[in-house]
CSV table of C-alpha atoms in Angstrom, one decimal:
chain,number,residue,atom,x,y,z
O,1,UNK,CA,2.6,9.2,-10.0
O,2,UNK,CA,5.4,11.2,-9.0
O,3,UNK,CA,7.8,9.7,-11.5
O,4,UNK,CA,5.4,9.9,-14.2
O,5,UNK,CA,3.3,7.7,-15.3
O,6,UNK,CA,4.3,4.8,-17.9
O,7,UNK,CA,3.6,6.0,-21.9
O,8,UNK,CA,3.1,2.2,-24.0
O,9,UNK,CA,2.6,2.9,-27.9
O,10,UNK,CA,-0.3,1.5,-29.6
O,11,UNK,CA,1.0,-1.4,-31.4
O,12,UNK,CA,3.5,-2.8,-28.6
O,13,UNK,CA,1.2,-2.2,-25.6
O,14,UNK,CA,1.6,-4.5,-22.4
O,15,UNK,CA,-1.7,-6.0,-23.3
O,16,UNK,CA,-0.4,-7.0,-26.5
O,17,UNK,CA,2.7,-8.5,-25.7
O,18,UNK,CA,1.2,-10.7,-22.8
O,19,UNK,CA,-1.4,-11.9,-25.1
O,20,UNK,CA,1.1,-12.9,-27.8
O,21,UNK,CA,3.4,-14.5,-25.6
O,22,UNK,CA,0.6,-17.2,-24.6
O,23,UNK,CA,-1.2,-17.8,-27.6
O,24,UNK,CA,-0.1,-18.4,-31.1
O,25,UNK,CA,-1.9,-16.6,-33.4
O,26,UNK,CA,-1.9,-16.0,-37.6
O,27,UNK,CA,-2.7,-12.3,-37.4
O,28,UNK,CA,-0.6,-10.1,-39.4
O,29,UNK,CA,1.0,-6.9,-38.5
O,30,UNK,CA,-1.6,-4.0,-39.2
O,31,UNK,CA,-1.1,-2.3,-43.0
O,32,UNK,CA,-3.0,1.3,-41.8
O,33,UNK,CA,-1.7,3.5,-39.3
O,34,UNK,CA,-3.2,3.8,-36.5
O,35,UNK,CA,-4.8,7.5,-37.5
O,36,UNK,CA,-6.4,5.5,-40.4
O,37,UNK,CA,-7.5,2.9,-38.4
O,38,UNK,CA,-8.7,5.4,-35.8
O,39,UNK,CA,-10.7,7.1,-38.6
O,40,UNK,CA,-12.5,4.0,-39.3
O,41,UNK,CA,-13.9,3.6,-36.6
O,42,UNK,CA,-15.6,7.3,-35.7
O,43,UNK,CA,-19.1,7.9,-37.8
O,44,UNK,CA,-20.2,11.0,-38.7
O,45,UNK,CA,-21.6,12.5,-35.8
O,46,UNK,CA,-18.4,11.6,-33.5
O,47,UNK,CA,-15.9,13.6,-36.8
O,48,UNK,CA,-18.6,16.3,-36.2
O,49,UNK,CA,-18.0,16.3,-32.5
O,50,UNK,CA,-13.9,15.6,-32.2
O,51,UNK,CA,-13.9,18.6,-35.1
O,52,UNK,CA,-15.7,20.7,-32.1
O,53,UNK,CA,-13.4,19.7,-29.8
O,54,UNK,CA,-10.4,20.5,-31.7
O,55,UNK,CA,-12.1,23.4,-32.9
O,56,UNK,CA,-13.6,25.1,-30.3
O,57,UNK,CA,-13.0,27.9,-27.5
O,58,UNK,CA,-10.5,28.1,-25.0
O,59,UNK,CA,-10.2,31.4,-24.2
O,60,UNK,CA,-13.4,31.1,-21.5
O,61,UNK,CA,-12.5,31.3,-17.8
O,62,UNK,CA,-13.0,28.0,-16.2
O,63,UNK,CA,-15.7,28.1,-13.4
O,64,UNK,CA,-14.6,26.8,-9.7
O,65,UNK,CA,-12.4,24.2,-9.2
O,66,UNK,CA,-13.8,20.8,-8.9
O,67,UNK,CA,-11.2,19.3,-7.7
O,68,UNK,CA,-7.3,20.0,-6.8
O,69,UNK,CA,-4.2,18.5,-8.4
O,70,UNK,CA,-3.2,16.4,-5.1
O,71,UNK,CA,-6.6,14.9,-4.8
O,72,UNK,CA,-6.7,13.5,-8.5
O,73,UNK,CA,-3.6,12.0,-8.2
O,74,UNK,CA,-4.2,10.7,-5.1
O,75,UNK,CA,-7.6,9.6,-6.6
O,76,UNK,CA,-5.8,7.9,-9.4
O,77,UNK,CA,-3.4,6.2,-7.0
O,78,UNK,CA,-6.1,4.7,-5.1
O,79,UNK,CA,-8.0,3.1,-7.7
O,80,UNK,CA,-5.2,2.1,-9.6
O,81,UNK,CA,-4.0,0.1,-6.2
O,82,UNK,CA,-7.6,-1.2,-5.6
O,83,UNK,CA,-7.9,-2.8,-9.0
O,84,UNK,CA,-4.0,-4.3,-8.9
O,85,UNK,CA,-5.1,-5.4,-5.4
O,86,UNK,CA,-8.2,-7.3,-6.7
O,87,UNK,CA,-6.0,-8.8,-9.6
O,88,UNK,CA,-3.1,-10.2,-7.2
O,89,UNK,CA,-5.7,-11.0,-4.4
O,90,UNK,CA,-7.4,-14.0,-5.3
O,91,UNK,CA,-8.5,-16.0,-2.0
O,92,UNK,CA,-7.2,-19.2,-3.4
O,93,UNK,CA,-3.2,-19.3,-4.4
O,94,UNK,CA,-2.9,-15.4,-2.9
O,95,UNK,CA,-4.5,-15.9,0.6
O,96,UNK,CA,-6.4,-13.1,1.6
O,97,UNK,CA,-9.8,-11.4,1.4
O,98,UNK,CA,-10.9,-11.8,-2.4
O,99,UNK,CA,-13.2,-8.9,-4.0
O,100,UNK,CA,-13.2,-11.9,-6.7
O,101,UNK,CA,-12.7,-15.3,-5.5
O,102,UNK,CA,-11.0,-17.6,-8.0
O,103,UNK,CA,-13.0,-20.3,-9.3
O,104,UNK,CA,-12.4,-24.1,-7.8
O,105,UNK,CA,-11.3,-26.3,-10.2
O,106,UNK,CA,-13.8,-28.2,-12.1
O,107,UNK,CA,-14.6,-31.2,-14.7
O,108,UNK,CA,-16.3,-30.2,-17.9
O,109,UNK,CA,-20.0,-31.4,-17.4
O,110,UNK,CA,-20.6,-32.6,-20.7
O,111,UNK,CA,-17.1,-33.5,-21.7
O,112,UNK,CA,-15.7,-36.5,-19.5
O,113,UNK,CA,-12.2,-35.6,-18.8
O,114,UNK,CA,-12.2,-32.0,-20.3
O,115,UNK,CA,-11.2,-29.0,-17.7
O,116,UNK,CA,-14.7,-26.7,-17.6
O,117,UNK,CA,-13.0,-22.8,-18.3
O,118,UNK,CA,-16.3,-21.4,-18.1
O,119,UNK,CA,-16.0,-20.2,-14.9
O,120,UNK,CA,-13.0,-18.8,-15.7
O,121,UNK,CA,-14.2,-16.9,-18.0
O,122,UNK,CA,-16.4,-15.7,-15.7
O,123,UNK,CA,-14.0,-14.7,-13.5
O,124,UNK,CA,-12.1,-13.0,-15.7
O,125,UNK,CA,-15.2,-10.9,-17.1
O,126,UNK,CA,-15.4,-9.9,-13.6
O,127,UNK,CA,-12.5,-8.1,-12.8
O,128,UNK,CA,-13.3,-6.3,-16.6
O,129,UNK,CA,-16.2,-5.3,-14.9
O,130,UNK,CA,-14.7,-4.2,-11.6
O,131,UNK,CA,-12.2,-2.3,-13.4
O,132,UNK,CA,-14.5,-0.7,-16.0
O,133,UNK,CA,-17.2,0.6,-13.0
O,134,UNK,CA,-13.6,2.0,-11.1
O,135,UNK,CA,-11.8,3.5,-13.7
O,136,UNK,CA,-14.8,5.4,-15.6
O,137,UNK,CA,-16.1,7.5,-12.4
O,138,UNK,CA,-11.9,8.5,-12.5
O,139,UNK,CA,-11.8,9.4,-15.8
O,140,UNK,CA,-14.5,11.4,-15.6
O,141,UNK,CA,-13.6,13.3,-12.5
O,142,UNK,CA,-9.9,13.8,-13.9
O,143,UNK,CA,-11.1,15.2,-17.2
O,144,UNK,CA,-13.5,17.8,-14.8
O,145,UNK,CA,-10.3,19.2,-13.2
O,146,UNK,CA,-8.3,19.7,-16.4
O,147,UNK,CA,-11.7,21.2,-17.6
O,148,UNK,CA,-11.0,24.1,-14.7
O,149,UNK,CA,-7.5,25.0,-15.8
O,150,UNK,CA,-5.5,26.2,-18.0
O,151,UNK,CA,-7.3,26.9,-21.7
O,152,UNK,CA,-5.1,23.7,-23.4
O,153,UNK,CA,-6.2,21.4,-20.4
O,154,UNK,CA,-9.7,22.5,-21.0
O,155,UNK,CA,-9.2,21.4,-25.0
O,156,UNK,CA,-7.9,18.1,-23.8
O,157,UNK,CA,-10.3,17.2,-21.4
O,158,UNK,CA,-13.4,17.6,-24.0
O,159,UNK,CA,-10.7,16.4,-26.8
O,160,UNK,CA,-10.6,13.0,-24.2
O,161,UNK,CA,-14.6,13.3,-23.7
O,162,UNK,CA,-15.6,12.4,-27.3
O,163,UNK,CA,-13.1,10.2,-28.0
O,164,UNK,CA,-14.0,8.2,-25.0
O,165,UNK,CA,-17.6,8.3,-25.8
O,166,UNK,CA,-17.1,7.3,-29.4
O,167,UNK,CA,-14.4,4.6,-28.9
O,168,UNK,CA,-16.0,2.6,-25.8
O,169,UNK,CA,-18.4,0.5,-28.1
O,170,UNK,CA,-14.8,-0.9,-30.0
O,171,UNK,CA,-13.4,-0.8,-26.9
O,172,UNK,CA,-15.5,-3.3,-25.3
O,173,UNK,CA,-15.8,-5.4,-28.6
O,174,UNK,CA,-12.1,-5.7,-28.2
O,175,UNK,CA,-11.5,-6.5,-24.9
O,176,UNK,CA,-14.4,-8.8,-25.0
O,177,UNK,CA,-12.0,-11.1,-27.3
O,178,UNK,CA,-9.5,-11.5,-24.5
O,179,UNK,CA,-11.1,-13.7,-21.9
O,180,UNK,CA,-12.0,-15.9,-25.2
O,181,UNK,CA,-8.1,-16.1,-26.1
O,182,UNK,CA,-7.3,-17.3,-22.7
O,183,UNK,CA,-9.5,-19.7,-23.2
O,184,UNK,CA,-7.0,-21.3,-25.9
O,185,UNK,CA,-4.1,-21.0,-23.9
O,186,UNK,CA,-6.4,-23.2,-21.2
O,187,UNK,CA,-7.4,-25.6,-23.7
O,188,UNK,CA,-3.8,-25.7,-25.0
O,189,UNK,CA,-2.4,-26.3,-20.8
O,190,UNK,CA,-4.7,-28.8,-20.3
O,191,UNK,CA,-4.0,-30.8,-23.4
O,192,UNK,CA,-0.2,-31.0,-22.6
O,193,UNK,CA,-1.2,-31.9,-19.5
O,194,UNK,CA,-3.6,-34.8,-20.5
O,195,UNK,CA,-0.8,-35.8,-23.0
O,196,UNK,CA,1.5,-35.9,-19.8
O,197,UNK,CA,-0.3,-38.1,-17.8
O,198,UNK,CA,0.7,-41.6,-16.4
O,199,UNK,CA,-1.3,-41.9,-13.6
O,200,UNK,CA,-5.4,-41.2,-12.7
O,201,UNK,CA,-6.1,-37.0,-13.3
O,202,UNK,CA,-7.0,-35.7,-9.9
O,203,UNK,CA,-8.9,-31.9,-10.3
O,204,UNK,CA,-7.4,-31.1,-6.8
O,205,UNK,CA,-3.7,-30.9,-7.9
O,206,UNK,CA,-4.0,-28.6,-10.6
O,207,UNK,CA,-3.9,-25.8,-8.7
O,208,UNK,CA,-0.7,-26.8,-6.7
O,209,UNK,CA,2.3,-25.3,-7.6
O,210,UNK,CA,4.1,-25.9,-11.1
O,211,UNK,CA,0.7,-27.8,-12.5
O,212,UNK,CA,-0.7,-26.3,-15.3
O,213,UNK,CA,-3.7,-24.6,-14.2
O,214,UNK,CA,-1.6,-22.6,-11.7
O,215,UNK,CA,0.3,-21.8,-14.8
O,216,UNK,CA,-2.9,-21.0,-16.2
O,217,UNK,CA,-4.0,-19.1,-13.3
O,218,UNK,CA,-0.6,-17.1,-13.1
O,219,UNK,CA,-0.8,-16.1,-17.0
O,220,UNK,CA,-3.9,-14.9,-16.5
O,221,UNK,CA,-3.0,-12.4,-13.5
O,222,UNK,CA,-0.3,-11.3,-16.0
O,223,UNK,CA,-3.1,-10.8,-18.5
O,224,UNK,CA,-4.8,-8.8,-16.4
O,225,UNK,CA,-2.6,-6.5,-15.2
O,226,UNK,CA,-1.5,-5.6,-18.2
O,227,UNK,CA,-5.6,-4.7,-19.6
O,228,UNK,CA,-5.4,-2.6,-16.2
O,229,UNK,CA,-2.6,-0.9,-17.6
O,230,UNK,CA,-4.2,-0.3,-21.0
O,231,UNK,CA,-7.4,0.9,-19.6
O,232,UNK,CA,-5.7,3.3,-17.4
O,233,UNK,CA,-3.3,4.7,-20.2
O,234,UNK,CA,-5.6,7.2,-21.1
O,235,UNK,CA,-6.3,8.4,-17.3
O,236,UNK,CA,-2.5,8.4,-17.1
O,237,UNK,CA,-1.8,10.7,-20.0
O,238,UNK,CA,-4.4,12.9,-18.8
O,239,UNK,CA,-2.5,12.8,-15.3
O,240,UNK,CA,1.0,13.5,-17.5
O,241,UNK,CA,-0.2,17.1,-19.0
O,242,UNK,CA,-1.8,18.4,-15.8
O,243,UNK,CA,1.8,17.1,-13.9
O,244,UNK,CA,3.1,18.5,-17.5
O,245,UNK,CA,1.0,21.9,-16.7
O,246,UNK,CA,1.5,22.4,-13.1
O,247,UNK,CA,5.4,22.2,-13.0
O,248,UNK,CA,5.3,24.7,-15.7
O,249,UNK,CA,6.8,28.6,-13.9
């Protein structure tokens, strides 16, 4: 956090990239700007709040501190670890202690010779979890002590609180889609790997090094540190203007 934290555009964020780099998709590049597209997706009662947010008071004394500059960034330091150490820790090719074990590989039950990604899936929706229940608490406790400070901290803290309210349903929708677009880049592993094939398939090599679900495996890690980074951006850029703030004479 000293050196600032990392500032990723909309349209070229790590998340992005990763995800285009694995799988081959048709999309085309977005015609709206993002301010349009933002607008699309607020109803009436979040314009009516964001409009109060932007809007509203700051000449009001903030009540007591709730908690100091060192702390949050500490705060944020910690949890942003604890998350990249449950990504990179996985039990299995990382040894150690596993918050989230990675699944043993498996036959597909009702597909003779298919891989079975569902519990990858699984796994993967689990660390979206972990870092959704870690990073909300911090958001939340970071937006209280910019609420305390300075009169344009205390704009941007409720300015953060309504957009987070009224963007987590698309939020989730979207991220929702990511674990299912792995899933194509597992399909698309395990065929070449089928194709490959000149002797009996044998589960327990895939994971060994250089086999394609440990190439499976290590995209995915990539995958999801980069969704950390995204869901931290907006933690981080509330980190920025109270570093921003405080190094202000």
């Amino acid at each position: 956090m000293a050196r600032g934290s990392p500032r990723t555009s909309f349209d070229s964020s790590r998340l992005i990239r990763a995800l285009s780099d694995l799988v081959s998709t048709d999309a085309a590049p977005p015609r709206q700007s993002f301010a349009d597209r933002l607008g699309q997706w607020l109803d009436f009662a979040d314009a009516i709040a964001l409009f109060s947010a932007l809007n509203g008071s700051t000449d009001a004394a903030g009540g007591p501190a709730t908690a100091e500059h060192p702390a949050l960034r500490d705060e944020f330091a910690r949890v942003r670890g604890a998350l990249l150490d449950s990504i990179n820790t996985d039990g299995v090719l990382t040894p150690g202690k596993a918050r989230i074990r990675l699944p043993a590989p498996a036959w597909h039950a009702s597909t003779p010779g298919a891989a079975d990604y569902l519990p990858y899936h699984r796994y993967y929706l689990a660390h979206q979890r972990d870092m959704g229940a870690a990073i909300a608490p911090l958001r939340a406790s970071v937006r209280a002590g910019l609420a305390q400070r300075a009169p344009a901290l205390r704009q941007l803290a409720a300015l953060d609180g309504v957009l987070d309210q009224a963007l987590a349903p698309r939020e989730r929708s979207l991220l929702a889609t990511v674990p299912q677009l792995l899933g194509r880049r597992f399909e698309q592993l395990h065929q070449a790997h089928r194709n490959a094939l000149t002797t009996p398939d044998d589960p327990a090599r895939w994971l060994q090094p250089g086999a394609w679900l440990h190439t499976f495996c290590q995209d995915m890690r990539v995958v999801l540190r980069a969704e950390l980074e995204l869901r931290l951006q907006p933690v981080a850029g509330l980190m920025d203007a109270l570093n921003e703030v405080t190094r202000q004479p």
